[in-house]
PDB file of C-alpha atoms in Angstrom:
ATOM      1  CA  UNK A 414     115.510 147.711  63.615  1.00  0.00           C
ATOM      2  CA  UNK A 415     119.059 149.300  65.065  1.00  0.00           C
ATOM      3  CA  UNK A 416     120.829 146.501  67.753  1.00  0.00           C
ATOM      4  CA  UNK A 417     121.958 147.498  70.391  1.00  0.00           C
ATOM      5  CA  UNK A 418     125.489 145.824  72.000  1.00  0.00           C
ATOM      6  CA  UNK A 419     126.410 146.049  75.691  1.00  0.00           C
ATOM      7  CA  UNK A 420     129.595 145.228  76.893  1.00  0.00           C
ATOM      8  CA  UNK A 421     130.181 143.688  79.023  1.00  0.00           C
ATOM      9  CA  UNK A 422     127.508 141.927  80.216  1.00  0.00           C
ATOM     10  CA  UNK A 423     128.419 142.037  83.882  1.00  0.00           C
ATOM     11  CA  UNK A 424     131.512 143.640  86.091  1.00  0.00           C
ATOM     12  CA  UNK A 425     132.352 143.074  89.662  1.00  0.00           C
ATOM     13  CA  UNK A 426     134.198 145.976  90.831  1.00  0.00           C
ATOM     14  CA  UNK A 427     135.538 147.480  94.379  1.00  0.00           C
ATOM     15  CA  UNK A 428     134.469 151.004  96.032  1.00  0.00           C
ATOM     16  CA  UNK A 429     136.195 153.900  94.364  1.00  0.00           C
ATOM     17  CA  UNK A 430     136.958 152.197  91.728  1.00  0.00           C
ATOM     18  CA  UNK A 431     136.633 153.937  88.031  1.00  0.00           C
ATOM     19  CA  UNK A 432     133.837 151.768  85.603  1.00  0.00           C
ATOM     20  CA  UNK A 433     133.334 151.678  81.970  1.00  0.00           C
ATOM     21  CA  UNK A 434     130.367 150.133  79.978  1.00  0.00           C
ATOM     22  CA  UNK A 435     130.311 150.204  76.249  1.00  0.00           C
ATOM     23  CA  UNK A 436     127.619 150.124  73.988  1.00  0.00           C
ATOM     24  CA  UNK A 437     127.679 149.815  70.487  1.00  0.00           C
ATOM     25  CA  UNK A 438     124.691 150.526  67.761  1.00  0.00           C
ATOM     26  CA  UNK A 439     124.306 148.424  64.477  1.00  0.00           C
ATOM     27  CA  UNK A 440     124.501 151.708  62.773  1.00  0.00           C
ATOM     28  CA  UNK A 441     125.327 155.725  63.086  1.00  0.00           C
ATOM     29  CA  UNK A 442     122.906 156.893  65.508  1.00  0.00           C
ATOM     30  CA  UNK A 443     124.677 160.052  66.156  1.00  0.00           C
ATOM     31  CA  UNK A 444     124.520 161.023  69.477  1.00  0.00           C
ATOM     32  CA  UNK A 445     121.046 159.800  69.735  1.00  0.00           C
ATOM     33  CA  UNK A 446     121.506 157.801  72.724  1.00  0.00           C
ATOM     34  CA  UNK A 447     120.337 156.991  76.426  1.00  0.00           C
ATOM     35  CA  UNK A 448     121.716 155.403  78.989  1.00  0.00           C
ATOM     36  CA  UNK A 449     119.560 153.752  82.195  1.00  0.00           C
ATOM     37  CA  UNK A 450     120.405 152.316  85.675  1.00  0.00           C
ATOM     38  CA  UNK A 451     117.839 149.816  87.201  1.00  0.00           C
ATOM     39  CA  UNK A 452     118.479 148.823  90.773  1.00  0.00           C
ATOM     40  CA  UNK A 453     116.994 145.300  91.928  1.00  0.00           C
ATOM     41  CA  UNK A 454     113.161 145.075  92.236  1.00  0.00           C
ATOM     42  CA  UNK A 455     113.062 148.753  90.626  1.00  0.00           C
ATOM     43  CA  UNK A 456     112.057 150.461  87.790  1.00  0.00           C
ATOM     44  CA  UNK A 457     114.446 151.913  85.410  1.00  0.00           C
ATOM     45  CA  UNK A 458     116.060 155.541  85.936  1.00  0.00           C
ATOM     46  CA  UNK A 459     117.020 157.819  83.195  1.00  0.00           C
ATOM     47  CA  UNK A 460     120.792 158.959  83.851  1.00  0.00           C
ATOM     48  CA  UNK A 461     121.681 160.617  80.646  1.00  0.00           C
ATOM     49  CA  UNK A 462     120.498 161.361  77.306  1.00  0.00           C
ATOM     50  CA  UNK A 463     122.176 162.776  74.191  1.00  0.00           C
ATOM     51  CA  UNK A 464     124.837 160.684  75.270  1.00  0.00           C
ATOM     52  CA  UNK A 465     126.305 162.584  77.653  1.00  0.00           C
ATOM     53  CA  UNK A 466     123.912 165.226  78.911  1.00  0.00           C
ATOM     54  CA  UNK A 467     123.287 163.990  82.506  1.00  0.00           C
ATOM     55  CA  UNK A 468     119.697 164.234  84.027  1.00  0.00           C
ATOM     56  CA  UNK A 469     118.977 166.232  87.275  1.00  0.00           C
ATOM     57  CA  UNK A 470     120.034 164.818  90.248  1.00  0.00           C
ATOM     58  CA  UNK A 471     122.388 162.360  88.884  1.00  0.00           C
ATOM     59  CA  UNK A 472     125.708 162.486  90.336  1.00  0.00           C
ATOM     60  CA  UNK A 473     128.296 163.754  88.695  1.00  0.00           C
ATOM     61  CA  UNK A 474     130.903 160.776  89.096  1.00  0.00           C
ATOM     62  CA  UNK A 475     128.268 159.290  86.119  1.00  0.00           C
ATOM     63  CA  UNK A 476     129.277 160.414  82.568  1.00  0.00           C
ATOM     64  CA  UNK A 477     128.927 159.530  79.252  1.00  0.00           C
ATOM     65  CA  UNK A 478     130.670 160.207  75.754  1.00  0.00           C
ATOM     66  CA  UNK A 479     130.733 158.574  72.422  1.00  0.00           C
ATOM     67  CA  UNK A 480     128.950 159.249  68.715  1.00  0.00           C
ATOM     68  CA  UNK A 481     128.041 157.210  65.891  1.00  0.00           C
ATOM     69  CA  UNK A 482     128.215 153.669  66.779  1.00  0.00           C
ATOM     70  CA  UNK A 483     130.346 153.317  69.741  1.00  0.00           C
ATOM     71  CA  UNK A 484     129.265 154.949  73.457  1.00  0.00           C
ATOM     72  CA  UNK A 485     130.868 154.357  77.065  1.00  0.00           C
ATOM     73  CA  UNK A 486     129.229 155.326  80.270  1.00  0.00           C
ATOM     74  CA  UNK A 487     131.464 155.646  83.140  1.00  0.00           C
ATOM     75  CA  UNK A 488     131.536 155.958  86.665  1.00  0.00           C
ATOM     76  CA  UNK A 489     134.541 157.401  87.988  1.00  0.00           C
ATOM     77  CA  UNK A 490     134.184 156.498  91.749  1.00  0.00           C
ATOM     78  CA  UNK A 491     132.014 153.306  92.204  1.00  0.00           C
ATOM     79  CA  UNK A 492     129.850 153.860  94.913  1.00  0.00           C
ATOM     80  CA  UNK A 493     128.194 150.742  97.078  1.00  0.00           C
ATOM     81  CA  UNK A 494     124.657 152.153  95.894  1.00  0.00           C
ATOM     82  CA  UNK A 495     125.528 151.887  91.784  1.00  0.00           C
ATOM     83  CA  UNK A 496     124.759 148.141  92.633  1.00  0.00           C
ATOM     84  CA  UNK A 497     122.089 148.032  89.407  1.00  0.00           C
ATOM     85  CA  UNK A 498     122.037 146.909  85.951  1.00  0.00           C
ATOM     86  CA  UNK A 499     122.594 149.686  82.785  1.00  0.00           C
ATOM     87  CA  UNK A 500     121.141 149.428  79.974  1.00  0.00           C
ATOM     88  CA  UNK A 501     121.564 152.048  76.807  1.00  0.00           C
ATOM     89  CA  UNK A 502     119.007 152.845  74.247  1.00  0.00           C
ATOM     90  CA  UNK A 503     118.963 154.442  70.670  1.00  0.00           C
ATOM     91  CA  UNK A 504     116.327 157.062  70.534  1.00  0.00           C
ATOM     92  CA  UNK A 505     117.749 157.653  66.649  1.00  0.00           C
ATOM     93  CA  UNK A 506     114.504 156.069  64.776  1.00  0.00           C
ATOM     94  CA  UNK A 507     111.765 153.892  65.218  1.00  0.00           C
ATOM     95  CA  UNK A 508     111.513 151.199  66.900  1.00  0.00           C
ATOM     96  CA  UNK A 509     113.488 152.431  69.851  1.00  0.00           C
ATOM     97  CA  UNK A 510     115.980 149.851  70.923  1.00  0.00           C
ATOM     98  CA  UNK A 511     117.800 148.812  74.249  1.00  0.00           C
ATOM     99  CA  UNK A 512     120.724 146.836  75.074  1.00  0.00           C
ATOM    100  CA  UNK A 513     120.202 143.921  76.882  1.00  0.00           C
ATOM    101  CA  UNK A 514     122.234 145.223  80.068  1.00  0.00           C
ATOM    102  CA  UNK A 515     125.358 145.157  81.954  1.00  0.00           C
ATOM    103  CA  UNK A 516     124.786 144.298  85.536  1.00  0.00           C
ATOM    104  CA  UNK A 517     127.306 145.564  87.865  1.00  0.00           C
ATOM    105  CA  UNK A 518     128.202 144.104  91.218  1.00  0.00           C
ATOM    106  CA  UNK A 519     130.290 145.465  94.202  1.00  0.00           C
ATOM    107  CA  UNK A 520     133.034 143.425  95.139  1.00  0.00           C
TER     108      UNK A 520
ATOM    109  CA  UNK B 202     107.021 165.921  89.630  1.00  0.00           C
ATOM    110  CA  UNK B 203     104.753 163.534  87.858  1.00  0.00           C
ATOM    111  CA  UNK B 204     104.026 160.105  89.243  1.00  0.00           C
ATOM    112  CA  UNK B 205     102.760 157.617  87.602  1.00  0.00           C
ATOM    113  CA  UNK B 206     100.361 154.327  88.796  1.00  0.00           C
ATOM    114  CA  UNK B 207     100.132 151.385  86.542  1.00  0.00           C
ATOM    115  CA  UNK B 208      97.528 148.319  87.576  1.00  0.00           C
ATOM    116  CA  UNK B 209      96.078 145.156  85.413  1.00  0.00           C
ATOM    117  CA  UNK B 210      95.555 141.427  85.318  1.00  0.00           C
ATOM    118  CA  UNK B 211      98.645 139.753  86.121  1.00  0.00           C
ATOM    119  CA  UNK B 212      97.994 136.166  84.801  1.00  0.00           C
ATOM    120  CA  UNK B 213      96.244 135.266  81.372  1.00  0.00           C
ATOM    121  CA  UNK B 214      95.704 132.393  79.416  1.00  0.00           C
ATOM    122  CA  UNK B 215      97.083 132.081  76.144  1.00  0.00           C
ATOM    123  CA  UNK B 216      94.691 133.771  73.168  1.00  0.00           C
ATOM    124  CA  UNK B 217      93.733 136.093  76.222  1.00  0.00           C
ATOM    125  CA  UNK B 218      93.870 139.866  76.103  1.00  0.00           C
ATOM    126  CA  UNK B 219      96.331 141.996  77.807  1.00  0.00           C
ATOM    127  CA  UNK B 220      94.688 145.116  79.296  1.00  0.00           C
ATOM    128  CA  UNK B 221      97.046 147.473  81.232  1.00  0.00           C
ATOM    129  CA  UNK B 222      95.993 150.954  82.319  1.00  0.00           C
ATOM    130  CA  UNK B 223      98.281 153.884  83.592  1.00  0.00           C
ATOM    131  CA  UNK B 224      97.020 156.691  85.613  1.00  0.00           C
ATOM    132  CA  UNK B 225      98.906 160.033  85.211  1.00  0.00           C
ATOM    133  CA  UNK B 226      99.479 162.252  88.569  1.00  0.00           C
ATOM    134  CA  UNK B 227     101.683 165.066  89.992  1.00  0.00           C
ATOM    135  CA  UNK B 228     101.582 167.264  86.408  1.00  0.00           C
ATOM    136  CA  UNK B 229      99.624 168.284  83.590  1.00  0.00           C
ATOM    137  CA  UNK B 230      99.851 165.206  80.452  1.00  0.00           C
ATOM    138  CA  UNK B 231     100.015 167.942  77.979  1.00  0.00           C
ATOM    139  CA  UNK B 232     103.038 168.121  75.301  1.00  0.00           C
ATOM    140  CA  UNK B 233     104.030 164.644  76.365  1.00  0.00           C
ATOM    141  CA  UNK B 234     103.840 161.618  74.712  1.00  0.00           C
ATOM    142  CA  UNK B 235     103.435 158.176  76.818  1.00  0.00           C
ATOM    143  CA  UNK B 236     104.687 154.574  76.415  1.00  0.00           C
ATOM    144  CA  UNK B 237     104.624 151.182  77.551  1.00  0.00           C
ATOM    145  CA  UNK B 238     107.792 149.185  77.509  1.00  0.00           C
ATOM    146  CA  UNK B 239     108.053 145.525  78.748  1.00  0.00           C
ATOM    147  CA  UNK B 240     111.026 143.410  79.910  1.00  0.00           C
ATOM    148  CA  UNK B 241     110.927 139.752  79.784  1.00  0.00           C
ATOM    149  CA  UNK B 242     112.093 138.017  82.766  1.00  0.00           C
ATOM    150  CA  UNK B 243     115.844 138.617  83.201  1.00  0.00           C
ATOM    151  CA  UNK B 244     116.698 140.030  80.118  1.00  0.00           C
ATOM    152  CA  UNK B 245     116.283 143.448  78.540  1.00  0.00           C
ATOM    153  CA  UNK B 246     113.647 146.509  77.875  1.00  0.00           C
ATOM    154  CA  UNK B 247     111.632 146.307  74.587  1.00  0.00           C
ATOM    155  CA  UNK B 248     109.745 149.540  73.295  1.00  0.00           C
ATOM    156  CA  UNK B 249     105.993 148.512  72.784  1.00  0.00           C
ATOM    157  CA  UNK B 250     104.605 152.066  71.516  1.00  0.00           C
ATOM    158  CA  UNK B 251     103.455 155.360  72.533  1.00  0.00           C
ATOM    159  CA  UNK B 252     100.738 158.021  72.095  1.00  0.00           C
ATOM    160  CA  UNK B 253     100.166 161.434  72.817  1.00  0.00           C
ATOM    161  CA  UNK B 254      97.033 163.717  74.539  1.00  0.00           C
ATOM    162  CA  UNK B 255      95.954 163.953  70.802  1.00  0.00           C
ATOM    163  CA  UNK B 256      95.682 160.334  70.127  1.00  0.00           C
ATOM    164  CA  UNK B 257      98.874 160.101  67.447  1.00  0.00           C
ATOM    165  CA  UNK B 258      99.975 156.899  67.895  1.00  0.00           C
ATOM    166  CA  UNK B 259     103.503 154.923  67.315  1.00  0.00           C
ATOM    167  CA  UNK B 260     104.026 151.290  67.548  1.00  0.00           C
ATOM    168  CA  UNK B 261     106.811 148.880  67.730  1.00  0.00           C
ATOM    169  CA  UNK B 262     106.339 146.984  64.191  1.00  0.00           C
ATOM    170  CA  UNK B 263     106.886 143.234  65.762  1.00  0.00           C
ATOM    171  CA  UNK B 264     103.985 144.189  68.073  1.00  0.00           C
ATOM    172  CA  UNK B 265     101.686 146.303  65.552  1.00  0.00           C
ATOM    173  CA  UNK B 266      98.814 143.984  64.559  1.00  0.00           C
ATOM    174  CA  UNK B 267      98.270 142.780  68.295  1.00  0.00           C
ATOM    175  CA  UNK B 268      98.935 146.303  70.210  1.00  0.00           C
ATOM    176  CA  UNK B 269      96.642 149.012  71.032  1.00  0.00           C
ATOM    177  CA  UNK B 270      97.407 152.066  73.278  1.00  0.00           C
ATOM    178  CA  UNK B 271      94.662 154.926  74.225  1.00  0.00           C
ATOM    179  CA  UNK B 272      94.510 157.938  76.321  1.00  0.00           C
ATOM    180  CA  UNK B 273      91.384 158.842  78.633  1.00  0.00           C
ATOM    181  CA  UNK B 274      92.239 162.478  78.647  1.00  0.00           C
ATOM    182  CA  UNK B 275      89.499 163.311  81.021  1.00  0.00           C
ATOM    183  CA  UNK B 276      90.650 160.704  83.575  1.00  0.00           C
ATOM    184  CA  UNK B 277      94.799 161.518  83.392  1.00  0.00           C
ATOM    185  CA  UNK B 278      95.106 157.630  81.996  1.00  0.00           C
ATOM    186  CA  UNK B 279      96.022 155.906  78.925  1.00  0.00           C
ATOM    187  CA  UNK B 280      95.880 152.243  78.572  1.00  0.00           C
ATOM    188  CA  UNK B 281      97.640 148.960  76.790  1.00  0.00           C
ATOM    189  CA  UNK B 282      95.631 146.494  74.679  1.00  0.00           C
ATOM    190  CA  UNK B 283      98.026 143.411  73.012  1.00  0.00           C
ATOM    191  CA  UNK B 284      95.630 140.971  71.776  1.00  0.00           C
ATOM    192  CA  UNK B 285      96.298 136.847  71.322  1.00  0.00           C
ATOM    193  CA  UNK B 286      98.952 136.695  74.078  1.00  0.00           C
ATOM    194  CA  UNK B 287     101.447 133.669  74.217  1.00  0.00           C
ATOM    195  CA  UNK B 288     103.909 132.640  76.759  1.00  0.00           C
ATOM    196  CA  UNK B 289     106.348 135.069  74.585  1.00  0.00           C
ATOM    197  CA  UNK B 290     104.306 138.097  76.282  1.00  0.00           C
ATOM    198  CA  UNK B 291     105.142 137.371  79.769  1.00  0.00           C
ATOM    199  CA  UNK B 292     106.804 140.269  80.820  1.00  0.00           C
ATOM    200  CA  UNK B 293     107.087 142.894  83.305  1.00  0.00           C
ATOM    201  CA  UNK B 294     105.131 145.845  81.981  1.00  0.00           C
ATOM    202  CA  UNK B 295     105.989 149.527  82.595  1.00  0.00           C
ATOM    203  CA  UNK B 296     104.488 152.569  81.519  1.00  0.00           C
ATOM    204  CA  UNK B 297     106.640 156.003  81.436  1.00  0.00           C
ATOM    205  CA  UNK B 298     106.578 159.304  79.978  1.00  0.00           C
ATOM    206  CA  UNK B 299     108.723 160.337  77.193  1.00  0.00           C
ATOM    207  CA  UNK B 300     111.199 162.934  77.379  1.00  0.00           C
ATOM    208  CA  UNK B 301     111.175 164.807  74.312  1.00  0.00           C
ATOM    209  CA  UNK B 302     115.029 166.191  72.194  1.00  0.00           C
ATOM    210  CA  UNK B 303     114.575 167.841  69.277  1.00  0.00           C
ATOM    211  CA  UNK B 304     117.322 167.788  66.801  1.00  0.00           C
ATOM    212  CA  UNK B 305     118.546 170.553  64.312  1.00  0.00           C
ATOM    213  CA  UNK B 306     116.262 170.270  62.145  1.00  0.00           C
ATOM    214  CA  UNK B 307     112.875 169.792  64.738  1.00  0.00           C
ATOM    215  CA  UNK B 308     113.036 165.904  64.443  1.00  0.00           C
ATOM    216  CA  UNK B 309     112.777 164.825  68.199  1.00  0.00           C
ATOM    217  CA  UNK B 310     114.207 161.916  69.920  1.00  0.00           C
ATOM    218  CA  UNK B 311     112.688 160.299  72.400  1.00  0.00           C
ATOM    219  CA  UNK B 312     113.852 159.016  75.619  1.00  0.00           C
ATOM    220  CA  UNK B 313     111.564 157.588  79.217  1.00  0.00           C
ATOM    221  CA  UNK B 314     111.739 159.875  81.870  1.00  0.00           C
ATOM    222  CA  UNK B 315     109.112 158.662  84.555  1.00  0.00           C
ATOM    223  CA  UNK B 316     108.116 155.049  85.097  1.00  0.00           C
ATOM    224  CA  UNK B 317     105.481 153.105  86.126  1.00  0.00           C
ATOM    225  CA  UNK B 318     105.932 150.639  89.429  1.00  0.00           C
ATOM    226  CA  UNK B 319     105.791 147.773  87.036  1.00  0.00           C
ATOM    227  CA  UNK B 320     103.243 145.089  86.280  1.00  0.00           C
ATOM    228  CA  UNK B 321     104.450 141.555  85.987  1.00  0.00           C
ATOM    229  CA  UNK B 322     101.845 139.843  83.348  1.00  0.00           C
ATOM    230  CA  UNK B 323     102.602 136.010  83.190  1.00  0.00           C
ATOM    231  CA  UNK B 324     100.604 134.154  80.472  1.00  0.00           C
ATOM    232  CA  UNK B 325     100.528 130.572  80.883  1.00  0.00           C
ATOM    233  CA  UNK B 326      98.124 127.841  80.399  1.00  0.00           C
TER     234      UNK B 326
END
């Protein structure tokens, strides 16, 4: 199985800050990576697919980049509603695997 | 807009069979894969498997010997059965729709773009 490692496991930032979360795959997955946002008590929501393709309705302050084994999710200007845990997922090969998540807290 | 509503027993004993069902509404289920994903308490997500409308399935090898995913086209529902559960199967279980992106040579790459509300399943004696 492809292992997905996220860092940091948690981050605390202020409204307006730029926040970057990283995800590393244990082998080359091309650009076949997604990011999800899970707010407390809710199901995950797909933010981004194919490393950088923003899903409809997702604010443009979210962006994704990377290919191969190293990927980043960036929030350009943190908003209070961005309080959530963020997960990456590889779609390159079965079984699909997820990172353990990055918990984003607002200072 | 697709909606997924799931249900099933929330408290099981070791060796029981976990059974969950997910109803699809708001859009035709044709042309999609449908998936089950679980989340143990306080940790990450684990893909269990998926099924298409023709009944074709893919399973996570770690669970394959115990898992069956089935679909009832007449009711627009799909189901998860997991046999011989243990405490390690305690988790929040989600049903989800698979969004497929096709690569340059037609290879499918799957994401999960709509989710049920989740069902907490606890296995305890």
